[in-house]
Short mmCIF file of C-alpha atoms and ligand atoms in Angstrom, two decimals:
data_model
loop_
_atom_site.label_atom_id
_atom_site.label_comp_id
_atom_site.label_asym_id
_atom_site.label_seq_id
_atom_site.Cartn_x
_atom_site.Cartn_y
_atom_site.Cartn_z
CA MET A 1 -25.14 1.02 -4.39
CA LEU A 2 -26.57 -1.28 -1.72
CA THR A 3 -28.48 -4.29 -3.20
CA LEU A 4 -30.57 -6.80 -1.44
CA SER A 5 -31.59 -9.90 -3.51
CA ARG A 6 -34.35 -12.37 -2.43
CA VAL A 7 -33.63 -11.76 1.15
CA SER A 8 -35.77 -13.78 3.79
CA ARG A 9 -35.65 -13.77 7.53
CA ARG A 10 -37.93 -15.84 9.72
CA TYR A 11 -38.32 -15.95 13.49
CA GLY A 12 -40.08 -19.15 14.28
CA GLU A 13 -43.52 -18.96 12.79
CA THR A 14 -43.08 -15.24 11.81
CA THR A 15 -41.78 -14.57 8.34
CA ALA A 16 -40.36 -10.94 8.80
CA LEU A 17 -38.83 -10.65 5.36
CA ASP A 18 -40.06 -12.84 2.44
CA GLY A 19 -37.80 -12.88 -0.52
CA LEU A 20 -37.22 -9.14 -0.59
CA ASP A 21 -35.48 -7.25 -3.40
CA PHE A 22 -34.33 -3.75 -2.78
CA VAL A 23 -31.83 -1.28 -4.18
CA VAL A 24 -30.52 1.86 -2.36
CA PRO A 25 -28.66 4.03 -5.14
CA GLU A 26 -25.54 6.04 -4.46
CA ASN A 27 -25.91 9.56 -2.99
CA THR A 28 -29.55 9.16 -2.24
CA TYR A 29 -31.88 9.83 0.60
CA MET A 30 -33.97 6.61 0.63
CA SER A 31 -37.02 6.51 2.89
CA LEU A 32 -38.50 3.09 3.73
CA LEU A 33 -42.14 3.29 4.88
CA GLY A 34 -43.76 0.38 6.70
CA ALA A 35 -46.27 -0.19 9.42
CA SER A 36 -45.14 -1.27 12.84
CA GLY A 37 -44.03 -4.90 12.84
CA SER A 38 -43.50 -4.92 9.04
CA GLY A 39 -39.82 -5.83 9.32
CA LYS A 40 -38.12 -2.42 9.14
CA THR A 41 -35.81 -2.91 12.00
CA THR A 42 -35.03 -6.46 10.87
CA LEU A 43 -34.11 -5.21 7.43
CA LEU A 44 -31.60 -2.68 8.86
CA ARG A 45 -30.14 -5.28 11.21
CA LEU A 46 -29.46 -7.57 8.28
CA ILE A 47 -27.73 -4.82 6.38
CA ALA A 48 -25.66 -3.81 9.38
CA GLY A 49 -24.81 -7.48 10.20
CA PHE A 50 -26.37 -7.76 13.62
CA GLU A 51 -28.26 -10.64 12.06
CA GLU A 52 -27.95 -12.79 9.01
CA PRO A 53 -30.66 -13.57 6.41
CA ASP A 54 -31.97 -17.12 6.16
CA GLN A 55 -31.81 -16.73 2.39
CA GLY A 56 -30.64 -14.20 -0.20
CA GLU A 57 -27.72 -11.89 -0.78
CA ILE A 58 -26.74 -8.39 0.33
CA SER A 59 -24.00 -6.51 -1.52
CA ILE A 60 -22.40 -3.06 -1.71
CA HIS A 61 -20.89 -2.03 -5.09
CA GLY A 62 -21.33 -5.63 -6.22
CA GLU A 63 -19.35 -7.10 -3.16
CA ARG A 64 -21.21 -9.47 -0.93
CA ILE A 65 -21.40 -8.29 2.60
CA ASP A 66 -23.67 -10.85 4.18
CA GLY A 67 -21.74 -13.19 6.34
CA GLN A 68 -19.18 -10.52 7.19
CA PRO A 69 -18.94 -9.33 10.79
CA PRO A 70 -20.72 -5.95 11.31
CA HIS A 71 -17.51 -3.96 12.13
CA LEU A 72 -16.09 -4.95 8.69
CA ARG A 73 -19.12 -3.79 6.67
CA ASP A 74 -18.51 -0.10 6.84
CA ILE A 75 -22.05 0.73 7.51
CA GLY A 76 -23.28 3.38 9.91
CA PHE A 77 -26.40 2.74 12.18
CA VAL A 78 -28.24 5.45 14.06
CA PHE A 79 -30.43 3.60 16.61
CA GLN A 80 -33.98 4.47 17.42
CA ASN A 81 -33.07 5.53 21.09
CA PHE A 82 -29.67 7.01 19.98
CA ALA A 83 -27.69 4.68 22.22
CA LEU A 84 -25.04 7.31 23.49
CA PHE A 85 -22.74 6.60 26.39
CA PRO A 86 -24.26 8.80 29.26
CA HIS A 87 -21.06 9.03 31.16
CA LEU A 88 -19.01 10.34 28.32
CA THR A 89 -19.12 13.96 26.96
CA VAL A 90 -20.47 14.89 23.43
CA ALA A 91 -16.99 14.88 21.98
CA GLN A 92 -16.00 11.60 23.64
CA ASN A 93 -19.14 10.00 22.30
CA VAL A 94 -18.33 11.24 18.91
CA ALA A 95 -14.65 10.28 18.99
CA TYR A 96 -15.54 6.76 20.26
CA GLY A 97 -16.18 5.18 16.89
CA LEU A 98 -12.90 6.52 15.50
CA ARG A 99 -10.75 5.27 18.39
CA HIS A 100 -12.40 1.91 18.60
CA ARG A 101 -13.04 0.95 14.96
CA ALA A 102 -11.81 -2.52 13.78
CA ILE A 103 -9.96 -1.18 10.70
CA ALA A 104 -7.35 1.55 11.18
CA PRO A 105 -8.39 2.91 14.54
CA VAL A 106 -7.14 6.48 15.09
CA THR A 107 -4.76 7.06 17.94
CA ASN A 108 -3.33 10.48 17.01
CA GLU A 109 -5.14 12.86 19.48
CA LYS A 110 -4.70 15.80 17.26
CA GLU A 111 -6.43 13.97 14.41
CA ILE A 112 -9.19 12.79 16.74
CA THR A 113 -9.85 16.28 17.93
CA GLU A 114 -9.90 17.76 14.48
CA ARG A 115 -12.20 15.07 13.10
CA THR A 116 -14.47 15.32 16.11
CA GLU A 117 -14.79 19.02 15.60
CA GLU A 118 -15.45 18.58 11.90
CA SER A 119 -18.11 15.99 12.52
CA LEU A 120 -19.79 18.13 15.23
CA ALA A 121 -19.67 21.10 12.90
CA LEU A 122 -21.46 19.02 10.18
CA VAL A 123 -24.39 18.48 12.46
CA GLY A 124 -24.46 22.00 13.73
CA LEU A 125 -22.96 21.32 17.19
CA SER A 126 -19.69 23.20 17.05
CA GLY A 127 -18.77 24.25 20.61
CA PHE A 128 -20.81 21.46 22.31
CA GLY A 129 -18.05 18.96 22.68
CA HIS A 130 -17.41 19.45 26.27
CA ARG A 131 -21.13 19.09 27.29
CA ALA A 132 -22.37 16.14 29.18
CA ILE A 133 -24.95 14.02 27.31
CA SER A 134 -27.51 14.80 30.10
CA ALA A 135 -26.96 18.51 29.47
CA ILE A 136 -28.18 18.60 25.84
CA SER A 137 -31.74 18.30 24.34
CA GLY A 138 -33.25 15.41 22.53
CA GLY A 139 -32.66 16.94 19.12
CA GLN A 140 -29.05 17.55 20.01
CA ARG A 141 -28.69 13.91 21.16
CA GLN A 142 -30.02 12.86 17.81
CA ARG A 143 -27.27 14.90 16.09
CA VAL A 144 -24.59 13.56 18.37
CA ALA A 145 -25.63 10.05 17.38
CA LEU A 146 -25.42 11.01 13.84
CA ALA A 147 -21.98 12.74 14.24
CA ARG A 148 -20.72 9.62 16.01
CA THR A 149 -21.79 7.52 13.05
CA MET A 150 -20.54 9.91 10.45
CA ILE A 151 -17.12 10.28 11.78
CA CYS A 152 -16.06 6.88 10.50
CA GLU A 153 -17.25 7.78 6.98
CA PRO A 154 -19.39 4.73 6.41
CA ARG A 155 -20.51 3.78 2.96
CA VAL A 156 -24.19 3.90 3.90
CA ILE A 157 -26.00 5.29 7.01
CA LEU A 158 -28.99 3.49 8.30
CA LEU A 159 -31.41 5.35 10.48
CA ASP A 160 -34.10 3.42 12.49
CA GLU A 161 -37.10 5.78 12.96
CA PRO A 162 -34.69 8.64 13.77
CA LEU A 163 -37.38 11.18 14.54
CA GLY A 164 -39.64 8.95 16.65
CA ALA A 165 -38.22 10.03 19.93
CA LEU A 166 -38.57 13.79 19.24
CA ASP A 167 -41.54 16.06 19.78
CA ALA A 168 -43.44 17.32 16.74
CA ASN A 169 -41.86 20.77 16.28
CA LEU A 170 -38.33 19.34 16.58
CA ARG A 171 -39.21 16.63 14.13
CA ALA A 172 -39.99 19.10 11.35
CA ARG A 173 -36.73 20.91 11.98
CA MET A 174 -34.63 17.75 12.18
CA CYS A 175 -36.24 16.64 8.83
CA ASP A 176 -34.69 19.59 7.06
CA GLU A 177 -31.41 19.15 8.91
CA LEU A 178 -31.03 15.46 8.09
CA LYS A 179 -31.57 16.19 4.50
CA ALA A 180 -29.01 19.11 4.50
CA ILE A 181 -26.44 16.93 6.36
CA ARG A 182 -26.75 14.05 3.87
CA GLU A 183 -26.36 16.45 0.98
CA ARG A 184 -23.12 17.63 2.48
CA LEU A 185 -21.81 14.15 3.14
CA LYS A 186 -22.89 12.68 -0.29
CA VAL A 187 -23.43 9.24 1.21
CA SER A 188 -26.72 7.34 1.08
CA PHE A 189 -29.13 7.43 4.03
CA LEU A 190 -31.69 4.68 4.52
CA HIS A 191 -34.31 6.17 6.79
CA VAL A 192 -37.05 3.78 8.00
CA THR A 193 -40.26 5.18 9.33
CA GLY A 194 -43.92 4.29 9.95
CA SER A 195 -44.95 7.95 9.00
CA GLU A 196 -46.13 8.50 5.42
CA THR A 197 -45.47 12.29 5.63
CA GLU A 198 -41.99 11.81 6.94
CA ALA A 199 -41.21 9.24 4.24
CA LEU A 200 -42.53 11.43 1.53
CA THR A 201 -40.90 14.63 2.87
CA MET A 202 -37.51 13.15 3.37
CA GLY A 203 -36.91 10.72 0.60
CA ASP A 204 -35.39 11.35 -2.86
CA LYS A 205 -36.94 7.85 -3.22
CA VAL A 206 -39.49 6.09 -1.13
CA ALA A 207 -39.78 2.35 -0.78
CA VAL A 208 -42.88 0.69 0.73
CA LEU A 209 -42.37 -2.47 2.85
CA SER A 210 -45.40 -4.72 3.15
CA GLY A 211 -45.86 -8.46 3.53
CA GLY A 212 -42.13 -8.89 3.86
CA LYS A 213 -41.38 -7.35 0.48
CA ILE A 214 -40.78 -4.03 -1.10
CA VAL A 215 -44.01 -3.50 -2.95
CA GLN A 216 -42.97 -0.20 -4.64
CA SER A 217 -39.88 1.99 -4.73
CA ASP A 218 -40.28 5.29 -6.53
CA ALA A 219 -39.81 9.13 -6.35
CA PRO A 220 -42.14 10.47 -3.69
CA ASP A 221 -44.46 12.26 -6.14
CA THR A 222 -44.74 9.17 -8.35
CA LEU A 223 -45.55 6.94 -5.36
CA PHE A 224 -48.14 9.47 -4.06
CA SER A 225 -49.87 10.01 -7.46
CA SER A 226 -49.49 6.47 -8.90
CA PRO A 227 -49.25 3.77 -6.34
CA SER A 228 -48.65 0.63 -8.48
CA ASN A 229 -50.52 -1.90 -6.31
CA VAL A 230 -53.09 -2.10 -3.51
CA ASP A 231 -50.38 -2.72 -0.86
CA ALA A 232 -48.58 0.52 -1.76
CA ALA A 233 -51.87 2.49 -1.94
CA ARG A 234 -52.84 1.29 1.61
CA HIS A 235 -49.75 3.09 3.02
CA LEU A 236 -50.94 6.43 1.53
CA ASN A 237 -53.75 8.04 3.56
CA ALA A 238 -54.96 10.05 0.57
CA TRP A 239 -56.11 6.89 -1.33
CA ASN A 240 -59.48 5.26 -0.75
CA ILE A 241 -59.57 1.62 -1.56
CA PHE A 242 -62.62 -0.40 -2.21
CA GLU A 243 -64.19 -3.32 -4.14
CA ALA A 244 -65.00 -2.39 -7.80
CA GLY A 245 -68.26 -4.26 -7.31
CA LEU A 246 -69.56 -1.32 -5.12
CA CYS A 247 -69.82 0.74 -8.32
CA GLY A 248 -72.17 -1.79 -9.90
CA ALA A 249 -71.22 -3.07 -13.46
CA ALA A 250 -69.52 0.15 -14.40
CA MET A 251 -66.06 -0.68 -12.95
CA GLY A 252 -65.99 -4.43 -13.43
CA GLN A 253 -64.13 -6.60 -10.98
CA GLY A 254 -61.05 -6.26 -8.64
CA THR A 255 -60.18 -3.32 -6.32
CA ILE A 256 -60.25 0.37 -6.97
CA ALA A 257 -58.25 3.21 -5.48
CA VAL A 258 -59.39 6.82 -5.79
CA ARG A 259 -57.62 9.81 -4.12
CA PHE A 260 -59.75 11.69 -1.42
CA ASP A 261 -59.47 14.88 -3.54
CA GLN A 262 -60.90 13.25 -6.59
CA ILE A 263 -64.09 11.95 -5.09
CA ASP A 264 -67.28 14.12 -5.26
CA VAL A 265 -70.51 13.98 -3.31
CA SER A 266 -74.10 14.17 -4.75
CA PRO A 267 -77.47 13.59 -3.33
CA LYS A 268 -78.84 10.07 -4.02
CA GLY A 269 -79.43 9.49 -7.76
CA LYS A 270 -77.59 12.69 -8.83
CA ALA A 271 -74.23 11.49 -9.85
CA PRO A 272 -73.36 12.89 -13.27
CA ASP A 273 -73.69 10.67 -16.23
CA GLY A 274 -70.58 8.76 -17.13
CA HIS A 275 -69.17 8.98 -13.46
CA PRO A 276 -68.96 5.71 -11.63
CA TRP A 277 -70.55 6.04 -8.19
CA LEU A 278 -71.21 4.18 -5.04
CA SER A 279 -73.61 4.64 -2.27
CA ALA A 280 -72.21 5.56 1.15
CA LYS A 281 -73.56 6.94 4.47
CA TYR A 282 -72.16 10.22 5.77
CA LEU A 283 -70.66 9.67 9.25
CA THR A 284 -69.01 12.82 10.29
CA GLY A 285 -66.72 15.67 9.39
CA GLU A 286 -63.40 16.84 10.66
CA PHE A 287 -62.29 20.41 10.27
CA ASN A 288 -58.50 20.94 10.00
CA GLY A 289 -58.26 24.59 9.12
CA PRO A 290 -57.54 24.89 5.46
CA THR A 291 -59.01 21.61 4.71
CA ALA A 292 -62.03 19.56 5.84
CA LEU A 293 -62.39 15.78 5.75
CA SER A 294 -65.71 14.04 5.56
CA PHE A 295 -66.08 10.45 6.51
CA PHE A 296 -68.35 7.84 4.84
CA ARG A 297 -69.31 4.23 5.16
CA ALA A 298 -70.08 2.18 2.09
CA ASP A 299 -72.63 -0.57 2.06
CA ASP A 300 -70.02 -3.27 2.62
CA GLY A 301 -68.66 -1.43 5.64
CA THR A 302 -65.60 0.15 3.88
CA LEU A 303 -64.65 3.54 5.34
CA LEU A 304 -64.09 6.36 2.79
CA GLN A 305 -62.85 9.90 3.20
CA VAL A 306 -63.31 12.90 0.94
CA ILE A 307 -61.23 16.16 1.41
CA ASP A 308 -62.54 19.62 0.80
CA HIS A 309 -60.29 22.70 0.45
CA LEU A 310 -61.69 25.75 1.99
CA SER A 311 -60.62 27.95 -0.92
CA GLN A 312 -62.63 25.77 -3.29
CA PRO A 313 -65.41 24.07 -1.40
CA ARG A 314 -67.22 21.53 -3.62
CA LEU A 315 -69.24 19.28 -1.12
CA PRO A 316 -72.89 19.87 -0.58
CA ASP A 317 -74.32 20.27 3.00
CA MET A 318 -74.63 16.83 4.38
CA VAL A 319 -76.70 15.24 7.21
CA GLU A 320 -75.14 12.66 9.39
CA GLY A 321 -76.54 9.11 8.91
CA GLN A 322 -77.91 9.96 5.43
CA SER A 323 -76.74 8.20 2.16
CA TYR A 324 -75.14 9.97 -0.69
CA ASP A 325 -73.65 9.04 -4.11
CA LEU A 326 -69.86 9.24 -4.11
CA HIS A 327 -68.65 9.71 -7.68
CA PHE A 328 -65.50 10.33 -9.61
CA ALA A 329 -64.21 10.69 -13.13
CA PRO A 330 -63.32 7.32 -14.67
CA ASP A 331 -59.69 8.36 -15.21
CA ALA A 332 -59.37 9.22 -11.45
CA ALA A 333 -59.63 5.59 -10.55
CA ARG A 334 -56.65 3.16 -10.34
CA GLN A 335 -57.89 -0.28 -10.84
CA PHE A 336 -56.02 -3.36 -9.47
CA HIS A 337 -56.78 -7.03 -9.85
CA GLY A 338 -57.68 -9.09 -6.81
CA ALA A 339 -59.81 -8.46 -3.73
CA ALA A 340 -59.52 -5.35 -1.53
P1 ADP B 1 -40.59 -3.03 12.59
O1 ADP B 1 -39.24 -2.48 12.90
O2 ADP B 1 -41.12 -2.69 11.24
O3 ADP B 1 -41.65 -2.60 13.66
P2 ADP B 1 -39.42 -5.61 13.22
O4 ADP B 1 -38.43 -5.78 12.22
O5 ADP B 1 -38.96 -5.22 14.66
O6 ADP B 1 -40.58 -4.62 12.65
O7 ADP B 1 -40.20 -6.98 13.39
C1 ADP B 1 -40.77 -7.68 12.26
C2 ADP B 1 -41.41 -8.92 12.79
O8 ADP B 1 -40.54 -9.83 13.19
C3 ADP B 1 -42.34 -8.73 13.95
O9 ADP B 1 -43.46 -9.62 13.83
C4 ADP B 1 -41.52 -9.00 15.15
O10 ADP B 1 -42.33 -9.46 16.25
C5 ADP B 1 -40.70 -10.14 14.58
N1 ADP B 1 -39.40 -10.10 15.26
C6 ADP B 1 -38.40 -9.25 15.16
N2 ADP B 1 -37.23 -9.57 15.82
C7 ADP B 1 -37.54 -10.77 16.44
C8 ADP B 1 -36.84 -11.60 17.36
N3 ADP B 1 -35.57 -11.41 17.66
N4 ADP B 1 -37.52 -12.72 17.74
C9 ADP B 1 -38.73 -13.11 17.36
N5 ADP B 1 -39.44 -12.29 16.53
C10 ADP B 1 -38.92 -11.22 16.08
MG1 MG B 2 -38.53 -1.13 14.33
#
């Protein structure tokens, strides 16, 4: 188990991490979701030891690792741009870590060859060892980077936006592969990403990084259906977030989140009794095949979206620029204290 307690890291005026608490359990695929600039890379660099926290503790299995040099921490790091040696072959890249590691470097050529082949087989690249790095695809480079990290059998593998450099088709395939590889290795992966879909698809657990803290860490379906605070809800596209005051006295004070599939649309004055409602102007629609999104602007400027599934259409015909009543069942709303 990897544990971070009250970890802070500042750069001049910028507070990248602010007393963050975070746990990555054993044998888990952990996704970390955060916007660009939210401190994802900083967090990984602190765990790997490329930087030190200003405050707080980092430990593995209860043993402090902050303050230790990176090569003694036994942590794997897969860099955003893969960072392979272009002049070495695939096999030489993979073997590199084993030959040059600080503790017990391997010098026996037979063992190096065997373990390199094993590692390449794990990522589905058997037979690619002799290839030049320039002669393999982006997805294959990604897997070489992973094989090179895995060969040293680290206690945790950190992946910094590992799918960011791949095109969309490849990304979906690599998602499945990364999950399968981790299940074979039984070591925890900490995968950071700015993509909600990627985080929810990959993670056994998903943590949300916002304002320098982990604001929620839960199973993906729990996070998606019950964000526990406004900051977490903001990272989930399906949730509309608005001031309770927009619904008149019905909803009291604070901030409300309602999922885009749980909002209905009525002509003005026609919201059913007992349903909180707010007035909003229809802006435009976006047809995505099996679903359609409708965009609205509330009186205070908040943008809202409502989804319709083609198999069960429920929205009326709407005219752009006209106002409608957006309403929802009272139990569909999650209410938070404080301003939106
Ligand atoms: P992310 O990976 O989520 O995009 P980073 O961890 O790279 O975010 O950065 C978090 C914040 O810390 C940003 O505001 C960034 O500009 C700042 N930051 C990161 N590294 C440095 C550095 N070496 N010097 C100054 N500021 C930095
Ligand atoms: Mg980053």
